[in-house]
PDB file of C-alpha atoms in Angstrom:
ATOM      1  CA  MET A 924     -69.999 106.706 -52.653  1.00 46.00           C
ATOM      2  CA  GLY A 925     -66.406 107.803 -53.129  1.00 48.00           C
ATOM      3  CA  SER A 926     -63.747 106.990 -55.663  1.00 50.00           C
ATOM      4  CA  LYS A 927     -63.757 103.512 -57.126  1.00 51.00           C
ATOM      5  CA  LYS A 928     -61.162 101.483 -58.972  1.00 49.00           C
ATOM      6  CA  LYS A 929     -62.342  99.646 -62.043  1.00 49.00           C
ATOM      7  CA  THR A 930     -61.545  95.939 -62.112  1.00 48.00           C
ATOM      8  CA  SER A 931     -61.425  94.176 -65.453  1.00 48.00           C
ATOM      9  CA  VAL A 932     -61.658  90.397 -65.533  1.00 52.00           C
ATOM     10  CA  ALA A 933     -59.849  88.678 -68.377  1.00 48.00           C
ATOM     11  CA  VAL A 934     -61.625  85.635 -69.781  1.00 46.00           C
ATOM     12  CA  ASP A 935     -58.858  84.582 -72.128  1.00 47.00           C
ATOM     13  CA  VAL A 936     -56.018  83.020 -70.187  1.00 46.00           C
ATOM     14  CA  GLU A 937     -52.462  82.951 -71.453  1.00 53.00           C
ATOM     15  CA  LYS A 938     -51.111  79.450 -70.946  1.00 62.00           C
ATOM     16  CA  ASN A 939     -47.826  79.204 -69.078  1.00 73.00           C
ATOM     17  CA  ALA A 940     -45.664  76.144 -68.963  1.00 77.00           C
ATOM     18  CA  PRO A 941     -46.749  73.807 -66.142  1.00 79.00           C
ATOM     19  CA  LEU A 942     -45.029  74.615 -62.878  1.00 87.00           C
ATOM     20  CA  LYS A 943     -42.810  71.738 -61.792  1.00 90.00           C
ATOM     21  CA  THR A 944     -43.744  70.201 -58.456  1.00 93.00           C
ATOM     22  CA  LYS A 945     -40.306  70.727 -56.927  1.00 95.00           C
ATOM     23  CA  GLU A 946     -40.240  74.365 -58.030  1.00 96.00           C
ATOM     24  CA  TYR A 947     -43.723  74.867 -56.564  1.00 96.00           C
ATOM     25  CA  GLU A 948     -42.870  73.198 -53.254  1.00 97.00           C
ATOM     26  CA  ASN A 949     -39.641  75.181 -52.850  1.00 97.00           C
ATOM     27  CA  GLU A 950     -41.385  78.486 -53.474  1.00 98.00           C
ATOM     28  CA  LEU A 951     -44.328  77.541 -51.262  1.00 98.00           C
ATOM     29  CA  ARG A 952     -41.920  76.663 -48.461  1.00 98.00           C
ATOM     30  CA  ARG A 953     -40.283  80.081 -48.767  1.00 98.00           C
ATOM     31  CA  LEU A 954     -43.669  81.802 -48.677  1.00 98.00           C
ATOM     32  CA  HIS A 955     -44.748  79.733 -45.666  1.00 98.00           C
ATOM     33  CA  VAL A 956     -41.735  81.071 -43.773  1.00 98.00           C
ATOM     34  CA  GLU A 957     -42.883  84.605 -44.630  1.00 98.00           C
ATOM     35  CA  LEU A 958     -46.436  83.821 -43.509  1.00 98.00           C
ATOM     36  CA  VAL A 959     -45.074  82.723 -40.128  1.00 98.00           C
ATOM     37  CA  LYS A 960     -43.190  86.029 -39.891  1.00 98.00           C
ATOM     38  CA  LEU A 961     -46.427  87.836 -40.765  1.00 98.00           C
ATOM     39  CA  GLN A 962     -48.266  85.840 -38.112  1.00 98.00           C
ATOM     40  CA  GLN A 963     -45.778  86.839 -35.424  1.00 97.00           C
ATOM     41  CA  TRP A 964     -45.960  90.481 -36.510  1.00 98.00           C
ATOM     42  CA  VAL A 965     -49.782  90.524 -36.476  1.00 98.00           C
ATOM     43  CA  VAL A 966     -49.835  89.080 -32.963  1.00 98.00           C
ATOM     44  CA  ALA A 967     -47.098  91.385 -31.670  1.00 97.00           C
ATOM     45  CA  LYS A 968     -48.676  94.537 -33.114  1.00 98.00           C
ATOM     46  CA  GLY A 969     -52.305  93.588 -32.531  1.00 98.00           C
ATOM     47  CA  LEU A 970     -53.250  93.924 -36.188  1.00 98.00           C
ATOM     48  CA  LYS A 971     -56.679  92.950 -37.485  1.00 98.00           C
ATOM     49  CA  VAL A 972     -56.721  91.345 -40.948  1.00 98.00           C
ATOM     50  CA  CYS A 973     -59.757  90.158 -42.900  1.00 98.00           C
ATOM     51  CA  ILE A 974     -59.304  88.243 -46.171  1.00 98.00           C
ATOM     52  CA  VAL A 975     -62.302  87.452 -48.388  1.00 98.00           C
ATOM     53  CA  PHE A 976     -62.209  84.751 -51.049  1.00 98.00           C
ATOM     54  CA  GLU A 977     -64.900  84.661 -53.715  1.00 98.00           C
ATOM     55  CA  GLY A 978     -65.240  83.014 -57.108  1.00 96.00           C
ATOM     56  CA  ARG A 979     -67.279  80.512 -59.063  1.00 94.00           C
ATOM     57  CA  ASP A 980     -67.617  76.879 -58.034  1.00 91.00           C
ATOM     58  CA  GLY A 981     -64.347  75.075 -58.741  1.00 91.00           C
ATOM     59  CA  ALA A 982     -62.273  78.239 -58.924  1.00 94.00           C
ATOM     60  CA  GLY A 983     -59.812  76.943 -56.336  1.00 94.00           C
ATOM     61  CA  LYS A 984     -60.740  78.923 -53.224  1.00 96.00           C
ATOM     62  CA  GLY A 985     -60.449  75.979 -50.836  1.00 94.00           C
ATOM     63  CA  GLY A 986     -57.066  74.839 -52.101  1.00 95.00           C
ATOM     64  CA  THR A 987     -55.693  78.372 -51.938  1.00 97.00           C
ATOM     65  CA  ILE A 988     -56.914  78.854 -48.375  1.00 98.00           C
ATOM     66  CA  LYS A 989     -55.387  75.512 -47.395  1.00 97.00           C
ATOM     67  CA  ALA A 990     -52.049  76.555 -48.922  1.00 98.00           C
ATOM     68  CA  ILE A 991     -52.130  79.756 -46.860  1.00 98.00           C
ATOM     69  CA  THR A 992     -53.037  78.132 -43.554  1.00 98.00           C
ATOM     70  CA  GLU A 993     -51.290  74.753 -43.537  1.00 97.00           C
ATOM     71  CA  ARG A 994     -48.129  75.986 -41.754  1.00 97.00           C
ATOM     72  CA  VAL A 995     -49.510  78.689 -39.459  1.00 98.00           C
ATOM     73  CA  SER A 996     -51.480  78.684 -36.215  1.00 98.00           C
ATOM     74  CA  PRO A 997     -55.269  78.193 -36.524  1.00 97.00           C
ATOM     75  CA  ARG A 998     -55.594  80.441 -33.467  1.00 97.00           C
ATOM     76  CA  VAL A 999     -54.200  83.347 -35.497  1.00 98.00           C
ATOM     77  CA  PHE A1000     -55.273  82.392 -39.035  1.00 98.00           C
ATOM     78  CA  ARG A1001     -58.962  81.634 -38.492  1.00 98.00           C
ATOM     79  CA  VAL A1002     -61.006  80.286 -41.428  1.00 98.00           C
ATOM     80  CA  VAL A1003     -64.725  81.095 -41.544  1.00 98.00           C
ATOM     81  CA  ALA A1004     -67.014  79.111 -43.858  1.00 96.00           C
ATOM     82  CA  LEU A1005     -70.581  79.728 -42.744  1.00 96.00           C
ATOM     83  CA  PRO A1006     -73.387  77.283 -43.610  1.00 92.00           C
ATOM     84  CA  ALA A1007     -76.713  78.354 -45.085  1.00 90.00           C
ATOM     85  CA  PRO A1008     -78.468  80.849 -42.785  1.00 93.00           C
ATOM     86  CA  THR A1009     -81.030  79.604 -40.292  1.00 94.00           C
ATOM     87  CA  ASP A1010     -84.571  80.994 -40.176  1.00 94.00           C
ATOM     88  CA  LYS A1011     -83.500  83.200 -37.269  1.00 95.00           C
ATOM     89  CA  GLU A1012     -80.497  84.525 -39.203  1.00 94.00           C
ATOM     90  CA  LYS A1013     -82.683  85.208 -42.233  1.00 92.00           C
ATOM     91  CA  SER A1014     -84.756  87.551 -40.072  1.00 94.00           C
ATOM     92  CA  GLN A1015     -81.697  89.507 -38.916  1.00 95.00           C
ATOM     93  CA  LEU A1016     -79.865  92.421 -40.456  1.00 96.00           C
ATOM     94  CA  TYR A1017     -77.996  90.830 -43.353  1.00 96.00           C
ATOM     95  CA  PHE A1018     -74.476  91.621 -42.090  1.00 96.00           C
ATOM     96  CA  GLN A1019     -75.354  90.568 -38.538  1.00 97.00           C
ATOM     97  CA  ARG A1020     -74.230  86.942 -38.898  1.00 96.00           C
ATOM     98  CA  TYR A1021     -70.844  87.993 -40.262  1.00 98.00           C
ATOM     99  CA  VAL A1022     -69.914  90.692 -37.751  1.00 97.00           C
ATOM    100  CA  PRO A1023     -69.134  88.282 -34.850  1.00 97.00           C
ATOM    101  CA  HIS A1024     -66.533  86.590 -37.060  1.00 98.00           C
ATOM    102  CA  LEU A1025     -64.582  89.754 -37.908  1.00 98.00           C
ATOM    103  CA  PRO A1026     -61.012  89.794 -36.567  1.00 98.00           C
ATOM    104  CA  SER A1027     -59.991  91.003 -33.152  1.00 98.00           C
ATOM    105  CA  ALA A1028     -56.491  92.275 -32.428  1.00 98.00           C
ATOM    106  CA  GLY A1029     -53.848  89.714 -33.352  1.00 98.00           C
ATOM    107  CA  GLU A1030     -56.088  87.757 -35.748  1.00 98.00           C
ATOM    108  CA  ILE A1031     -56.214  87.047 -39.476  1.00 98.00           C
ATOM    109  CA  VAL A1032     -59.692  85.901 -40.473  1.00 98.00           C
ATOM    110  CA  ILE A1033     -60.180  84.244 -43.858  1.00 98.00           C
ATOM    111  CA  PHE A1034     -63.701  84.045 -45.247  1.00 98.00           C
ATOM    112  CA  ASP A1035     -64.283  81.094 -47.581  1.00 96.00           C
ATOM    113  CA  ARG A1036     -67.180  82.885 -49.212  1.00 93.00           C
ATOM    114  CA  SER A1037     -68.557  85.820 -47.317  1.00 97.00           C
ATOM    115  CA  TRP A1038     -71.278  88.447 -47.224  1.00 98.00           C
ATOM    116  CA  TYR A1039     -70.874  88.538 -50.986  1.00 98.00           C
ATOM    117  CA  ASN A1040     -73.077  85.437 -51.202  1.00 96.00           C
ATOM    118  CA  ARG A1041     -75.930  87.918 -51.567  1.00 97.00           C
ATOM    119  CA  ALA A1042     -74.408  89.416 -54.704  1.00 98.00           C
ATOM    120  CA  GLY A1043     -73.648  85.992 -56.198  1.00 96.00           C
ATOM    121  CA  VAL A1044     -75.320  82.688 -55.430  1.00 94.00           C
ATOM    122  CA  GLU A1045     -78.286  84.184 -53.557  1.00 95.00           C
ATOM    123  CA  ARG A1046     -79.049  86.542 -56.424  1.00 97.00           C
ATOM    124  CA  VAL A1047     -78.597  84.032 -59.227  1.00 96.00           C
ATOM    125  CA  MET A1048     -80.451  81.204 -57.489  1.00 94.00           C
ATOM    126  CA  GLY A1049     -83.347  83.422 -56.421  1.00 95.00           C
ATOM    127  CA  PHE A1050     -82.752  83.158 -52.671  1.00 94.00           C
ATOM    128  CA  CYS A1051     -83.304  86.877 -52.265  1.00 95.00           C
ATOM    129  CA  THR A1052     -85.170  89.653 -54.064  1.00 96.00           C
ATOM    130  CA  GLU A1053     -83.632  92.156 -56.444  1.00 97.00           C
ATOM    131  CA  GLU A1054     -84.525  94.862 -53.955  1.00 97.00           C
ATOM    132  CA  GLN A1055     -82.467  93.055 -51.304  1.00 97.00           C
ATOM    133  CA  VAL A1056     -79.555  92.777 -53.733  1.00 98.00           C
ATOM    134  CA  GLU A1057     -79.654  96.477 -54.542  1.00 98.00           C
ATOM    135  CA  LYS A1058     -79.737  97.391 -50.855  1.00 97.00           C
ATOM    136  CA  PHE A1059     -76.778  95.083 -50.280  1.00 98.00           C
ATOM    137  CA  LEU A1060     -74.752  96.597 -53.115  1.00 98.00           C
ATOM    138  CA  ASP A1061     -75.525 100.110 -51.876  1.00 98.00           C
ATOM    139  CA  GLY A1062     -74.693  99.308 -48.254  1.00 98.00           C
ATOM    140  CA  THR A1063     -71.606  97.135 -48.617  1.00 98.00           C
ATOM    141  CA  PRO A1064     -69.148  99.962 -49.421  1.00 98.00           C
ATOM    142  CA  VAL A1065     -70.383 101.789 -46.314  1.00 98.00           C
ATOM    143  CA  MET A1066     -69.981  98.671 -44.178  1.00 98.00           C
ATOM    144  CA  GLU A1067     -66.504  97.988 -45.521  1.00 98.00           C
ATOM    145  CA  LYS A1068     -65.494 101.634 -45.019  1.00 98.00           C
ATOM    146  CA  ALA A1069     -66.504 101.276 -41.373  1.00 98.00           C
ATOM    147  CA  MET A1070     -64.382  98.114 -41.111  1.00 98.00           C
ATOM    148  CA  VAL A1071     -61.339  99.838 -42.599  1.00 98.00           C
ATOM    149  CA  ASP A1072     -61.860 102.932 -40.449  1.00 98.00           C
ATOM    150  CA  ALA A1073     -61.932 100.629 -37.395  1.00 98.00           C
ATOM    151  CA  GLY A1074     -58.424  99.454 -38.272  1.00 98.00           C
ATOM    152  CA  ILE A1075     -59.221  96.239 -40.147  1.00 98.00           C
ATOM    153  CA  ILE A1076     -56.953  95.462 -43.089  1.00 98.00           C
ATOM    154  CA  LEU A1077     -59.454  94.166 -45.669  1.00 98.00           C
ATOM    155  CA  LEU A1078     -58.304  92.152 -48.689  1.00 98.00           C
ATOM    156  CA  LYS A1079     -60.832  90.844 -51.232  1.00 98.00           C
ATOM    157  CA  TYR A1080     -59.834  88.195 -53.782  1.00 98.00           C
ATOM    158  CA  TRP A1081     -61.845  86.951 -56.735  1.00 98.00           C
ATOM    159  CA  LEU A1082     -60.538  83.728 -58.318  1.00 98.00           C
ATOM    160  CA  GLU A1083     -61.364  83.705 -62.022  1.00 97.00           C
ATOM    161  CA  VAL A1084     -61.655  80.398 -63.871  1.00 95.00           C
ATOM    162  CA  THR A1085     -62.698  79.653 -67.461  1.00 95.00           C
ATOM    163  CA  PRO A1086     -65.795  77.563 -68.301  1.00 94.00           C
ATOM    164  CA  LYS A1087     -63.643  74.762 -69.702  1.00 95.00           C
ATOM    165  CA  GLU A1088     -61.454  74.466 -66.627  1.00 94.00           C
ATOM    166  CA  GLN A1089     -64.406  74.757 -64.274  1.00 92.00           C
ATOM    167  CA  GLU A1090     -66.156  71.883 -66.032  1.00 92.00           C
ATOM    168  CA  ARG A1091     -63.015  69.760 -65.881  1.00 93.00           C
ATOM    169  CA  ARG A1092     -62.712  70.306 -62.142  1.00 90.00           C
ATOM    170  CA  LEU A1093     -66.391  69.611 -61.464  1.00 91.00           C
ATOM    171  CA  ARG A1094     -66.223  66.368 -63.458  1.00 90.00           C
ATOM    172  CA  ASP A1095     -63.097  65.451 -61.533  1.00 90.00           C
ATOM    173  CA  ARG A1096     -65.056  65.805 -58.307  1.00 89.00           C
ATOM    174  CA  ILE A1097     -67.649  63.350 -59.588  1.00 88.00           C
ATOM    175  CA  ASN A1098     -65.024  60.753 -60.471  1.00 87.00           C
ATOM    176  CA  ASP A1099     -62.774  61.113 -57.436  1.00 87.00           C
ATOM    177  CA  GLY A1100     -64.039  59.626 -54.190  1.00 88.00           C
ATOM    178  CA  ARG A1101     -61.806  62.022 -52.246  1.00 90.00           C
ATOM    179  CA  LYS A1102     -63.495  65.066 -53.763  1.00 86.00           C
ATOM    180  CA  ILE A1103     -67.144  64.048 -54.159  1.00 87.00           C
ATOM    181  CA  TRP A1104     -68.012  65.878 -50.917  1.00 85.00           C
ATOM    182  CA  LYS A1105     -67.056  69.131 -52.655  1.00 82.00           C
ATOM    183  CA  LEU A1106     -69.838  68.703 -55.220  1.00 82.00           C
ATOM    184  CA  SER A1107     -73.078  70.092 -53.820  1.00 82.00           C
ATOM    185  CA  PRO A1108     -76.579  70.116 -55.354  1.00 82.00           C
ATOM    186  CA  MET A1109     -76.077  73.872 -55.718  1.00 81.00           C
ATOM    187  CA  ASP A1110     -73.062  73.253 -57.966  1.00 81.00           C
ATOM    188  CA  ILE A1111     -75.212  71.173 -60.297  1.00 85.00           C
ATOM    189  CA  LYS A1112     -77.989  73.771 -60.393  1.00 85.00           C
ATOM    190  CA  SER A1113     -75.450  76.516 -61.066  1.00 87.00           C
ATOM    191  CA  PHE A1114     -73.678  74.654 -63.864  1.00 89.00           C
ATOM    192  CA  ASN A1115     -75.853  76.060 -66.664  1.00 92.00           C
ATOM    193  CA  LEU A1116     -76.011  79.577 -65.212  1.00 95.00           C
ATOM    194  CA  TRP A1117     -72.564  80.789 -66.273  1.00 95.00           C
ATOM    195  CA  ASP A1118     -73.841  83.968 -67.944  1.00 96.00           C
ATOM    196  CA  GLU A1119     -76.092  84.811 -65.005  1.00 96.00           C
ATOM    197  CA  TYR A1120     -73.129  84.511 -62.638  1.00 96.00           C
ATOM    198  CA  THR A1121     -71.048  86.675 -64.980  1.00 97.00           C
ATOM    199  CA  ARG A1122     -73.642  89.456 -64.873  1.00 97.00           C
ATOM    200  CA  ALA A1123     -73.887  89.154 -61.087  1.00 97.00           C
ATOM    201  CA  ARG A1124     -70.099  89.315 -60.755  1.00 97.00           C
ATOM    202  CA  ASP A1125     -69.837  92.387 -62.927  1.00 98.00           C
ATOM    203  CA  ALA A1126     -72.582  94.193 -60.994  1.00 98.00           C
ATOM    204  CA  MET A1127     -70.841  93.297 -57.749  1.00 98.00           C
ATOM    205  CA  PHE A1128     -67.515  94.708 -58.954  1.00 98.00           C
ATOM    206  CA  GLU A1129     -69.172  97.863 -60.247  1.00 98.00           C
ATOM    207  CA  ALA A1130     -70.759  98.571 -56.866  1.00 98.00           C
ATOM    208  CA  THR A1131     -68.141  97.346 -54.390  1.00 98.00           C
ATOM    209  CA  ASP A1132     -64.709  97.778 -56.003  1.00 98.00           C
ATOM    210  CA  THR A1133     -63.798 100.844 -53.958  1.00 98.00           C
ATOM    211  CA  ALA A1134     -60.599 102.710 -53.217  1.00 98.00           C
ATOM    212  CA  TRP A1135     -60.731 101.593 -49.566  1.00 98.00           C
ATOM    213  CA  ALA A1136     -61.675  97.961 -50.323  1.00 98.00           C
ATOM    214  CA  PRO A1137     -60.655  97.046 -53.881  1.00 98.00           C
ATOM    215  CA  TRP A1138     -61.170  93.663 -55.520  1.00 98.00           C
ATOM    216  CA  PHE A1139     -58.042  91.772 -56.557  1.00 98.00           C
ATOM    217  CA  VAL A1140     -58.565  89.257 -59.358  1.00 98.00           C
ATOM    218  CA  ALA A1141     -56.415  86.136 -59.649  1.00 97.00           C
ATOM    219  CA  ARG A1142     -56.519  83.871 -62.695  1.00 95.00           C
ATOM    220  CA  SER A1143     -56.834  80.358 -61.337  1.00 95.00           C
ATOM    221  CA  GLU A1144     -56.382  78.064 -64.335  1.00 93.00           C
ATOM    222  CA  ASP A1145     -53.183  76.767 -62.772  1.00 94.00           C
ATOM    223  CA  LYS A1146     -53.793  75.879 -59.127  1.00 94.00           C
ATOM    224  CA  LYS A1147     -50.127  75.930 -58.180  1.00 96.00           C
ATOM    225  CA  ARG A1148     -49.495  79.320 -59.734  1.00 96.00           C
ATOM    226  CA  VAL A1149     -52.590  80.992 -58.284  1.00 97.00           C
ATOM    227  CA  ARG A1150     -51.702  79.837 -54.763  1.00 97.00           C
ATOM    228  CA  LEU A1151     -48.199  81.253 -55.022  1.00 98.00           C
ATOM    229  CA  ASN A1152     -49.439  84.456 -56.642  1.00 98.00           C
ATOM    230  CA  ILE A1153     -52.084  85.126 -54.002  1.00 98.00           C
ATOM    231  CA  ILE A1154     -49.795  84.407 -51.060  1.00 98.00           C
ATOM    232  CA  SER A1155     -47.136  86.681 -52.557  1.00 98.00           C
ATOM    233  CA  HIS A1156     -49.715  89.395 -53.105  1.00 98.00           C
ATOM    234  CA  LEU A1157     -51.248  89.304 -49.627  1.00 98.00           C
ATOM    235  CA  LEU A1158     -47.769  89.434 -48.077  1.00 98.00           C
ATOM    236  CA  SER A1159     -47.109  92.569 -50.119  1.00 98.00           C
ATOM    237  CA  GLN A1160     -50.326  94.183 -48.884  1.00 98.00           C
ATOM    238  CA  ILE A1161     -49.561  93.930 -45.155  1.00 97.00           C
ATOM    239  CA  PRO A1162     -46.336  95.686 -44.092  1.00 95.00           C
ATOM    240  CA  TYR A1163     -44.532  93.462 -41.598  1.00 97.00           C
ATOM    241  CA  LYS A1164     -41.115  92.833 -40.153  1.00 96.00           C
ATOM    242  CA  GLU A1165     -39.478  89.755 -38.723  1.00 95.00           C
ATOM    243  CA  ILE A1166     -39.837  89.531 -34.975  1.00 94.00           C
ATOM    244  CA  HIS A1167     -36.542  88.528 -33.352  1.00 89.00           C
ATOM    245  CA  VAL A1168     -36.975  85.323 -31.376  1.00 84.00           C
ATOM    246  CA  GLU A1169     -34.296  83.898 -29.110  1.00 87.00           C
ATOM    247  CA  LYS A1170     -32.934  80.606 -30.381  1.00 88.00           C
ATOM    248  CA  VAL A1171     -34.317  77.668 -28.437  1.00 88.00           C
ATOM    249  CA  ASP A1172     -31.919  75.003 -27.161  1.00 90.00           C
ATOM    250  CA  LEU A1173     -33.368  71.749 -25.893  1.00 90.00           C
ATOM    251  CA  PRO A1174     -32.141  70.866 -22.396  1.00 90.00           C
ATOM    252  CA  LYS A1175     -30.257  67.657 -21.719  1.00 89.00           C
ATOM    253  CA  ARG A1176     -32.749  64.827 -21.332  1.00 87.00           C
ATOM    254  CA  LYS A1177     -32.753  62.335 -18.471  1.00 85.00           C
ATOM    255  CA  ILE A1178     -34.291  59.019 -19.521  1.00 86.00           C
ATOM    256  CA  GLY A1179     -34.009  55.535 -18.088  1.00 80.00           C
ATOM    257  CA  LYS A1180     -34.978  55.935 -14.444  1.00 83.00           C
ATOM    258  CA  VAL A1181     -38.460  54.486 -15.009  1.00 85.00           C
ATOM    259  CA  LYS A1182     -38.744  50.786 -15.788  1.00 85.00           C
ATOM    260  CA  PRO A1183     -40.736  49.785 -18.928  1.00 84.00           C
ATOM    261  CA  THR A1184     -44.401  49.219 -18.102  1.00 87.00           C
ATOM    262  CA  LYS A1185     -46.113  45.878 -18.605  1.00 89.00           C
ATOM    263  CA  TYR A1186     -49.480  47.467 -19.321  1.00 93.00           C
ATOM    264  CA  PRO A1187     -51.305  45.657 -22.208  1.00 93.00           C
ATOM    265  CA  PHE A1188     -51.516  48.576 -24.647  1.00 92.00           C
ATOM    266  CA  ARG A1189     -53.949  48.114 -27.543  1.00 93.00           C
ATOM    267  CA  TYR A1190     -51.619  48.796 -30.459  1.00 92.00           C
ATOM    268  CA  ILE A1191     -53.296  49.276 -33.828  1.00 94.00           C
ATOM    269  CA  ALA A1192     -52.534  46.841 -36.618  1.00 94.00           C
ATOM    270  CA  GLU A1193     -49.426  47.905 -38.536  1.00 94.00           C
ATOM    271  CA  LYS A1194     -50.565  47.302 -42.113  1.00 94.00           C
ATOM    272  CA  PHE A1195     -48.037  49.646 -43.612  1.00 95.00           C
TER     273      PHE A1195
END
């Protein structure tokens, strides 16, 4: 299938000192400025970028994607998080439901989970046969080679979390009313299948970690650090330059020629 790069996933995580909030926010602000520059370059040059995020439940995919997209245009940085396939989609070619979401010129598409569902949750939870998994693992490098040959810049990230930290985050979802929506029945069923997911992950890397579409592994014990590390990495993977933009000066405003209206506006209660 061509040359492949071996990806090793470290289970033991070296603990760094907690990143101070101010330090994190300052660095994130700097990286956001660079992401805006990247956005302008992608639009100007008509680049097509596809970023895949995979990892176990609670690995921090959603928070990382939010950190990437919170200061850029959703028309350029488009996030795709597909629901479970319909009966019609189940009858289609497996990659068929993903192809319409691939980037066009001037777009960066981020997949919050992707076609790799087949190699992970679908395999472990028995939603597909082993024969279907093997066909997927054999065909994915070919599919991704076609994407790259068509000019798509493909970046694949695996967020690696330890069992202890994953359990802490899942319990936090149970106890925090703001996060309970993140805890699905599938998360509960998957909780005692750590080893099965490990074997599935390793088989996925073995088959799909290719020279043209390598897997990049990010240790996600520290949410702040992994967000900064991934943004820094993806910026390094896409050559870009700052697009010169003429400075905008607001014109002099003319206010006061219209008398205040007496319309009975329904103002909301100001409780704060």
